[in-house]
Tab-separated table of C-alpha atoms in Angstrom:
chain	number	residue	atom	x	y	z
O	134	UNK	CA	-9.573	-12.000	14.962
O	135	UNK	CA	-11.717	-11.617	11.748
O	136	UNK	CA	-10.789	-10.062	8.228
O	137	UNK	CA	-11.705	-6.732	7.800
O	138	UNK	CA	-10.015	-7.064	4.276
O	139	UNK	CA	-9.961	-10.706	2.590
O	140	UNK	CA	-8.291	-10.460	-1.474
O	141	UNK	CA	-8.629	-13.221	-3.327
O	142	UNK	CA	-7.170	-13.731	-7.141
O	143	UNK	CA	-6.903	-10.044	-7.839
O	144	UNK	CA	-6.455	-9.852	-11.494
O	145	UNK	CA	-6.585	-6.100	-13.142
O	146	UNK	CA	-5.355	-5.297	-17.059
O	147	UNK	CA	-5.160	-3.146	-19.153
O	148	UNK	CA	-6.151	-2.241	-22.813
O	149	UNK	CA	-2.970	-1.716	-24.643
O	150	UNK	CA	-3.317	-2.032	-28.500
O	151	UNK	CA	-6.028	-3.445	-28.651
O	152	UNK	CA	-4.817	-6.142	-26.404
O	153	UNK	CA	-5.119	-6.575	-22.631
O	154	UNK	CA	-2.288	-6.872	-20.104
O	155	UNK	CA	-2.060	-8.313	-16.414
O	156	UNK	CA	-0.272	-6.190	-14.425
O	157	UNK	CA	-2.188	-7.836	-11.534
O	158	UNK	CA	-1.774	-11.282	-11.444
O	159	UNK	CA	-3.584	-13.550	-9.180
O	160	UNK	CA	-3.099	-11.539	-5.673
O	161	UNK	CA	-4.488	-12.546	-2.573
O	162	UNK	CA	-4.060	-11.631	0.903
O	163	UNK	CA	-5.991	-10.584	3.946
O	164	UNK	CA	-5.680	-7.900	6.634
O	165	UNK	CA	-6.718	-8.675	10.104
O	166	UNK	CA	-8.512	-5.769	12.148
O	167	UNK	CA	-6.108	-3.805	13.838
O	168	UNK	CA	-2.959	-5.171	11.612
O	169	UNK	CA	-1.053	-3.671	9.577
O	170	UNK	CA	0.048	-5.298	6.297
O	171	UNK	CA	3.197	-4.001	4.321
O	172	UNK	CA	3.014	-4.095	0.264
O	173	UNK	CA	6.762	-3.995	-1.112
O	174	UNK	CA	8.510	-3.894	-4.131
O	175	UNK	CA	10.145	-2.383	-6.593
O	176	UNK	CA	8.624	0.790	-9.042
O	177	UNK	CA	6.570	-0.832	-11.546
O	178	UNK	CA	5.762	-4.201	-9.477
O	179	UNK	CA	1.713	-3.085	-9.276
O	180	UNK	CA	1.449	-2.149	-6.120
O	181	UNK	CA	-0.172	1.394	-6.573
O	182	UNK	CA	-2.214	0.123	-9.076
O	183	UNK	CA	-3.438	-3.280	-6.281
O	184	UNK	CA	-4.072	-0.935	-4.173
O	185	UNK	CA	-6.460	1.521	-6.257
O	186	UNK	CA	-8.042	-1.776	-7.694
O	187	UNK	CA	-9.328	-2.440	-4.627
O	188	UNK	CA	-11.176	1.042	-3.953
O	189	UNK	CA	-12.396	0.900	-7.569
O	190	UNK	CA	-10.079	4.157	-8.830
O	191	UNK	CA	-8.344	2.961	-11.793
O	192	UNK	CA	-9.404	4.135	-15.464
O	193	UNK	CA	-12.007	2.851	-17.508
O	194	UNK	CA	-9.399	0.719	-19.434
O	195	UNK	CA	-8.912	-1.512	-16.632
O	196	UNK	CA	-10.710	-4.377	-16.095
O	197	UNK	CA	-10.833	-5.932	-12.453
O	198	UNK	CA	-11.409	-9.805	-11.918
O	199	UNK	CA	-11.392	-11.848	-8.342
O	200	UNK	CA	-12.738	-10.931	-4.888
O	201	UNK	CA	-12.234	-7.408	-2.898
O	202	UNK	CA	-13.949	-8.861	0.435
O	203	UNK	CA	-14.613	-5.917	2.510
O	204	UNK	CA	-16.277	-7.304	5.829
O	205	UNK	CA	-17.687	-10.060	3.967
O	206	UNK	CA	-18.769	-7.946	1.022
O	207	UNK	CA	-17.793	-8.011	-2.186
O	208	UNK	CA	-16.490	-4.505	-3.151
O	209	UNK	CA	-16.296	-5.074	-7.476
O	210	UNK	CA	-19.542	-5.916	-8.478
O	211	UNK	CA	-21.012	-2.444	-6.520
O	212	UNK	CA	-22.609	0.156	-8.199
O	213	UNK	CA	-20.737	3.538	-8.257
O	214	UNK	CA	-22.636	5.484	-5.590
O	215	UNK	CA	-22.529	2.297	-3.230
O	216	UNK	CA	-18.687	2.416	-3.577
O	217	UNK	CA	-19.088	6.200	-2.718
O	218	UNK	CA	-20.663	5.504	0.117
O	219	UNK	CA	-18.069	3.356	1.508
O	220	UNK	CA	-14.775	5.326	0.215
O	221	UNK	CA	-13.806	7.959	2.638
O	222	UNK	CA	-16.403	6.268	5.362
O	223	UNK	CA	-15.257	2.957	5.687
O	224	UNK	CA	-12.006	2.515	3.596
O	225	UNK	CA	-9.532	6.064	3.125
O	226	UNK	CA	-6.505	6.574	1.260
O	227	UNK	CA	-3.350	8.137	1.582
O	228	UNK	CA	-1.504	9.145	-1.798
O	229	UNK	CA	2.228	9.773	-2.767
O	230	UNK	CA	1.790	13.211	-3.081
O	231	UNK	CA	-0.379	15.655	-1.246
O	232	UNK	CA	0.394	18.402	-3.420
O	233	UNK	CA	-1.737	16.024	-5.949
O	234	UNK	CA	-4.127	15.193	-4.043
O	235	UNK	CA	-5.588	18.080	-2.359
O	236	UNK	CA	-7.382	20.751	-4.529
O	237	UNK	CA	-4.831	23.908	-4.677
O	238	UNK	CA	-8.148	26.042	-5.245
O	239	UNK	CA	-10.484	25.325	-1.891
O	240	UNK	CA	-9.265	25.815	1.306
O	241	UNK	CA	-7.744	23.524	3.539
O	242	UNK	CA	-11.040	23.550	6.160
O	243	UNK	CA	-13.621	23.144	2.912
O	244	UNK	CA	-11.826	19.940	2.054
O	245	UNK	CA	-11.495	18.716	5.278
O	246	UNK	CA	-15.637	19.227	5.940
O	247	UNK	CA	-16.666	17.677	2.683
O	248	UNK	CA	-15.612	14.106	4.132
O	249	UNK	CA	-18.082	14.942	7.041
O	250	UNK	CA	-21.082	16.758	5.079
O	251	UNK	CA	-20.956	13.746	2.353
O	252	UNK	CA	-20.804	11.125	5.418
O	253	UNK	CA	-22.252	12.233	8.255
O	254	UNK	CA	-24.268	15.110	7.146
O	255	UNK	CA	-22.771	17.877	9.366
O	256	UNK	CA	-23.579	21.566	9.764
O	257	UNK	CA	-20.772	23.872	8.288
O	258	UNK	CA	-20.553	24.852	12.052
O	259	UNK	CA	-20.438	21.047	13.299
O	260	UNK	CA	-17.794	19.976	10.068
O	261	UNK	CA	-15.054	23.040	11.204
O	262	UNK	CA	-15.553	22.131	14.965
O	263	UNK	CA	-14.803	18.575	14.009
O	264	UNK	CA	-11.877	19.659	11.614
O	265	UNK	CA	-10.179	21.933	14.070
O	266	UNK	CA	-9.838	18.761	16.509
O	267	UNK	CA	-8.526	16.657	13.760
O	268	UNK	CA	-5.858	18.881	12.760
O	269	UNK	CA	-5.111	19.168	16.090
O	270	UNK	CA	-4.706	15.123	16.292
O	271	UNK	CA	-2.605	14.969	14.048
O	272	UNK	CA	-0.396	17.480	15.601
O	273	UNK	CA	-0.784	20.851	13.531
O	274	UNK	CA	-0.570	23.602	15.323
O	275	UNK	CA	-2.492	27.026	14.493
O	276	UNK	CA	-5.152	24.766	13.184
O	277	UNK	CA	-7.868	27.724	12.872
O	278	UNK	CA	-4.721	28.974	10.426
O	279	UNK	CA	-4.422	26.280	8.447
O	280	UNK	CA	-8.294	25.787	7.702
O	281	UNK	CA	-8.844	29.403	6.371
O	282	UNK	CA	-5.411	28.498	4.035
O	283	UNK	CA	-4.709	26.888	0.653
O	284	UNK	CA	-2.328	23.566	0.292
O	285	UNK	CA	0.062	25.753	-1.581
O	286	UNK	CA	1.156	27.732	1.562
O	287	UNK	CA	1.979	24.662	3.388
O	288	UNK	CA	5.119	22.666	3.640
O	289	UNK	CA	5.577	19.221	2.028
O	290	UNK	CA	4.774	17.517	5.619
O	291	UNK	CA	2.129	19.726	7.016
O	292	UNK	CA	0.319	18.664	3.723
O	293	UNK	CA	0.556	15.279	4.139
O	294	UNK	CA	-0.680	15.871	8.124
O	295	UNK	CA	-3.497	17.304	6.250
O	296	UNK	CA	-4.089	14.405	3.993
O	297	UNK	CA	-3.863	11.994	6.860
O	298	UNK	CA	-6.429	14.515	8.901
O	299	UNK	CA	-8.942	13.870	6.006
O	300	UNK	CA	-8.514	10.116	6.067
O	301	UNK	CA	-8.635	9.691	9.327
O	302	UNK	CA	-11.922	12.502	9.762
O	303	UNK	CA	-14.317	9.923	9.405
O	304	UNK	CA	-12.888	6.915	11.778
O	305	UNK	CA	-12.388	4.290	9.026
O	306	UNK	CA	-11.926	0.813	9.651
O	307	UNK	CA	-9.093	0.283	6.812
O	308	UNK	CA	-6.594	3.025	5.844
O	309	UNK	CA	-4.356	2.324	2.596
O	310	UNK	CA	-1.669	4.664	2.242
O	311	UNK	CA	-0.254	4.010	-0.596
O	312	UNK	CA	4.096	5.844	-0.410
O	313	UNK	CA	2.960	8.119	2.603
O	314	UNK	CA	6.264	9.175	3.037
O	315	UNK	CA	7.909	8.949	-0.351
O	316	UNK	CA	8.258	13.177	-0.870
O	317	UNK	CA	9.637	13.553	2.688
O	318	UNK	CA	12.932	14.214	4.370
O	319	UNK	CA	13.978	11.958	6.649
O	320	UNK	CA	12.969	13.682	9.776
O	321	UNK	CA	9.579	14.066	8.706
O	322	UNK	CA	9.206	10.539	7.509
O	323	UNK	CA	9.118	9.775	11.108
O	324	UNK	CA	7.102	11.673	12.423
O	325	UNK	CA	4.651	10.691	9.700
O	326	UNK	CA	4.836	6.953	10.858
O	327	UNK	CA	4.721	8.125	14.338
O	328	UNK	CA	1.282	9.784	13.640
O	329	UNK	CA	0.274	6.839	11.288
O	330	UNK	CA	1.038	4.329	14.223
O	331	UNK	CA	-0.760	6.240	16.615
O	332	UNK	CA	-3.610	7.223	15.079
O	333	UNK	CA	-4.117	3.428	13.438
O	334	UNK	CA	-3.983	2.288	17.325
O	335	UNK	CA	-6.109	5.370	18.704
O	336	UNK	CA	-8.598	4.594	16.277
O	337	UNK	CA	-8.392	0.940	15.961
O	338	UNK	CA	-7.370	1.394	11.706
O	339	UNK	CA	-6.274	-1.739	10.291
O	340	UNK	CA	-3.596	-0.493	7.512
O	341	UNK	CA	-2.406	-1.187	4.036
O	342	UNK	CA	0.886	0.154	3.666
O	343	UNK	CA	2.388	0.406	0.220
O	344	UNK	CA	6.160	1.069	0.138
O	345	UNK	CA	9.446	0.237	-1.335
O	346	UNK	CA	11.523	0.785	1.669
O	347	UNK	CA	12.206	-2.265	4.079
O	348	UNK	CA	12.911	-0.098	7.017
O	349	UNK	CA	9.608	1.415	6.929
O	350	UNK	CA	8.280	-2.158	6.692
O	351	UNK	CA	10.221	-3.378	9.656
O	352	UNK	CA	8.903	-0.351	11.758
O	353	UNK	CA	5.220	-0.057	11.059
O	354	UNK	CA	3.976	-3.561	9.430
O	355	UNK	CA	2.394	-6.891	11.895
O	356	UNK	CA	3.088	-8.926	8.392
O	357	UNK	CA	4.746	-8.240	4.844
O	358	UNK	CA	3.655	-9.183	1.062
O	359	UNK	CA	6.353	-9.159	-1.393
O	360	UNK	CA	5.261	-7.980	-4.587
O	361	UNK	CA	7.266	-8.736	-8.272
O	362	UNK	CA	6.112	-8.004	-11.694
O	363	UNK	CA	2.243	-7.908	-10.519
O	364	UNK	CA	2.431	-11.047	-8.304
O	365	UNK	CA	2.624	-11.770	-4.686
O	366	UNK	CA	6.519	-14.243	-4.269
O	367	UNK	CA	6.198	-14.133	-0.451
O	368	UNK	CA	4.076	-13.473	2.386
O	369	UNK	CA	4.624	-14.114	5.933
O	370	UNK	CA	4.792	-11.876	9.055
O	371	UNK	CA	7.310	-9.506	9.565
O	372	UNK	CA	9.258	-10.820	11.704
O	373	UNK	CA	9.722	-14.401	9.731
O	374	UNK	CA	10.385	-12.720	6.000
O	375	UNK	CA	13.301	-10.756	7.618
O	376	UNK	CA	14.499	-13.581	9.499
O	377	UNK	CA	14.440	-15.952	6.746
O	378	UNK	CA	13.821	-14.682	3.464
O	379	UNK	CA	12.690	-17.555	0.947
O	380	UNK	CA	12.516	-16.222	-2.491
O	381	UNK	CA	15.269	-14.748	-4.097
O	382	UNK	CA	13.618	-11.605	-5.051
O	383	UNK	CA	13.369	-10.739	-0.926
O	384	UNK	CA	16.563	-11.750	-0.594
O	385	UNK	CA	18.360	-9.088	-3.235
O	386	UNK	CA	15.778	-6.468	-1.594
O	387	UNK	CA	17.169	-7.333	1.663
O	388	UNK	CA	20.555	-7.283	0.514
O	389	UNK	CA	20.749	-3.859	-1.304
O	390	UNK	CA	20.097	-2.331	2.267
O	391	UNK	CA	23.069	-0.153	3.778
O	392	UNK	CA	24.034	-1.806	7.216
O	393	UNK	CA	25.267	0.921	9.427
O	394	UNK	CA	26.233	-1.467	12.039
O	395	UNK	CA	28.472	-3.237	9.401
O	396	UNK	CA	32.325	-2.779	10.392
O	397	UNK	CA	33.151	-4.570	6.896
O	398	UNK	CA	32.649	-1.964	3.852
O	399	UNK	CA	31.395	-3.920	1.777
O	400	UNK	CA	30.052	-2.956	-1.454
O	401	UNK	CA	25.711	-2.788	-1.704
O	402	UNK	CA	24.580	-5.664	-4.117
O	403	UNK	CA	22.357	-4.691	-6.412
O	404	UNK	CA	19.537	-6.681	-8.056
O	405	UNK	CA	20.528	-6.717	-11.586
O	406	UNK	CA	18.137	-5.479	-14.387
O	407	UNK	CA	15.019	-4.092	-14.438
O	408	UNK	CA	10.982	-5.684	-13.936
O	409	UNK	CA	9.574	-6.500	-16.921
O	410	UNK	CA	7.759	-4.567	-19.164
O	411	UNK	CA	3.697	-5.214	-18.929
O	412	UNK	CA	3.935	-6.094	-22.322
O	413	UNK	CA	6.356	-8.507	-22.274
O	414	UNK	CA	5.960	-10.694	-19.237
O	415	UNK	CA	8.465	-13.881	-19.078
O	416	UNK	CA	6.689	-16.995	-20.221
O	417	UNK	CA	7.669	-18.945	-16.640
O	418	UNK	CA	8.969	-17.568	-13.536
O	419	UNK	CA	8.431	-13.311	-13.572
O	420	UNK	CA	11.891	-13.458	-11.816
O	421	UNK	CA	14.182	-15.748	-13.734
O	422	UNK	CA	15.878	-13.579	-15.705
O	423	UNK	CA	17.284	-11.287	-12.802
O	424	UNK	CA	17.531	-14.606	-10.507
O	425	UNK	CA	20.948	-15.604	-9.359
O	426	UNK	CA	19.772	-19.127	-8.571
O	427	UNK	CA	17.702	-19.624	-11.664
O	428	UNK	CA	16.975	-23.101	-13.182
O	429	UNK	CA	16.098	-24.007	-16.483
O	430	UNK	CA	12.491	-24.903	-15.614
O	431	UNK	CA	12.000	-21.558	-14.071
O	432	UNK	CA	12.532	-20.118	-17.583
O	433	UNK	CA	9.310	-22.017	-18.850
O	434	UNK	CA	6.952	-22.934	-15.477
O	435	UNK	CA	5.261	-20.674	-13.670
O	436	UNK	CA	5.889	-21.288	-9.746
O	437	UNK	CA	2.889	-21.323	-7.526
O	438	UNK	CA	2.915	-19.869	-4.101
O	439	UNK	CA	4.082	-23.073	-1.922
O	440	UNK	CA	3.045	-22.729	1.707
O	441	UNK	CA	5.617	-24.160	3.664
O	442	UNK	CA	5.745	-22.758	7.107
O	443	UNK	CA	2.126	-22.275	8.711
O	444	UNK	CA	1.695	-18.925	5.996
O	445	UNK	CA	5.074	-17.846	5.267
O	446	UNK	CA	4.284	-18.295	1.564
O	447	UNK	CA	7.021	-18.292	-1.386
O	448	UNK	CA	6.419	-18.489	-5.120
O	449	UNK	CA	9.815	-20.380	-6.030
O	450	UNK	CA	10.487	-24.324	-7.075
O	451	UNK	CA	13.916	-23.970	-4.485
O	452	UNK	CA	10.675	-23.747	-1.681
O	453	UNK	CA	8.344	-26.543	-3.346
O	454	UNK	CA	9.751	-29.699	-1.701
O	455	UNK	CA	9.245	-27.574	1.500
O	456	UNK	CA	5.761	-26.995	0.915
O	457	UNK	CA	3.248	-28.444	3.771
């Protein structure tokens, strides 16, 4: 099965000062057509910011360094109206927050319809035909309703049915959604996943889903990236990472998850402090100082990513004798 997305050293910083700052550090990883890939981690680890990086949407104070391989192609050298061409068409987003994102001045339908009049060159008549049966996909009802209205007269979750609508309009091969599901109550979480599953598999979307909650991850994602402090510490599917979390960083994530099932109480345990500030990145390991099982090497070498089980990757020296 090819790559439809293949990263490789993703660097981005950022002017602070006068000075730059990584808060992308030498990221790669690859998405498989028809997989989804999970991006966790903390507030503040750079995943939001990986994933605009790779549809060229940060600010002119970043600057971008590595490979974006889209299909083959390199996405950061492109001019501007070559990456227009391809945003929306061939690679969508989903942000946080709808309420954001859509425009609180045009009408639902008008949004909708520029995706297909910038794209695919539709009539007005053609775009609305094509918008009602979106909306209807993704299970609005009243859809004629909710064309002729404005995002403020709909509800947090029939907003972000709208934003997935627009995505989706256009039948792109990669979908990032970066916190679909962060502004939510728990009912309508799921049924946002629900769609997002669906629709990926209807349409044959490989996904990029950006989150900080494990159980979402377990749900919706073929494979998982770990992300700390603007670097990758483990990658692997799914399945393996929960299994048998490597790094120490998955491991507090993993253990600061209620357990319903658990007829102990047992107190939640906590990762203690907080990522580091951009400015002030730890000269060796990003982790150490918050690492329970931190040696004094970590707190002056920088681990690499050792790949010791057939691509279950972790960037920690307890993993380096294991590497293959």
């Amino acid at each position: 099965m090819s790559d439809v997305l293949n990263v490789k050293g993703l660097n981005v910083e950022f002017k602070i000062n006068g000075n730059f700052f990584k808060a992308v550090k030498d990221v790669s990883f690859s998405i498989k057509a028809g997989e989804t890939l999970g991006l966790v981690g903390e507030s503040g680890c750079g995943k939001s910011v990986t994933s605009l990086s790779l549809i060229r949407l940060l600010t002119k104070s970043a600057k971008t360094s590595g490979e974006v391989l889209y299909q083959g192609k390199n996405l950061l050298p492109l001019s501007t109206s070559e990456m227009q061409a391809i945003r929306g068409k061939e690679i969508s987003m989903i942000f946080q927050e709808p309420m954001t994102s859509l425009n609180p001045v045009y009408k639902i339908g008008a949004q909708i319809a520029e995706m297909l009049r910038i794209h695919e060159h539709l009539s007005v008549t053609k775009a609305r035909e094509r918008s009602l049966e979106m909306l209807k996909k993704v299970g609005i009802s009243r859809p004629e309703q909710i064309l002729d209205g404005y995002p403020h007269q709909l509800s947090g979750g029939m907003r972000q049915r709208v934003m997935i609508a627009i995505a989706m309009i256009c039948n792109p091969k990669l979908l990032i959604a970066d916190e679909p599901t962060t502004a939510l109550d728990v009912t309508i979480q799921a049924q946002i996943l629900d769609l997002m599953r669906k629709l990926s598999t209807d349409f044959g979307t490989s996904v990029l889903l950006i989150t900080h909650d494990l159980g979402v991850v377990a749900e919706m994602c073929d494979r998982v990236a770990v992300m700390y402090a603007g670097q990758i510490v483990e990658q692997g599917t799914t399945k393996e990472v929960f299994a048998k979390p490597t790094h120490p960083y998955t491991r507090g994530l993993l253990n600061a998850i209620p357990k319903i099932d658990n007829r102990v109480k047992e107190r939640l345990q906590p990762i203690d402090g907080n990522v580091p500030s951009l400015t002030r990145m730890p000269q060796g390991c990003r982790f150490a100082a918050r690492c329970p099982m931190v040696m004094e090497r970590c707190k002056t070498e920088a681990p690499d990513l050792y790949d010791f089980e057939q691509g279950h990757l972790s960037r920690c020296f307890l993993n380096e004798t294991k590497a293959v």
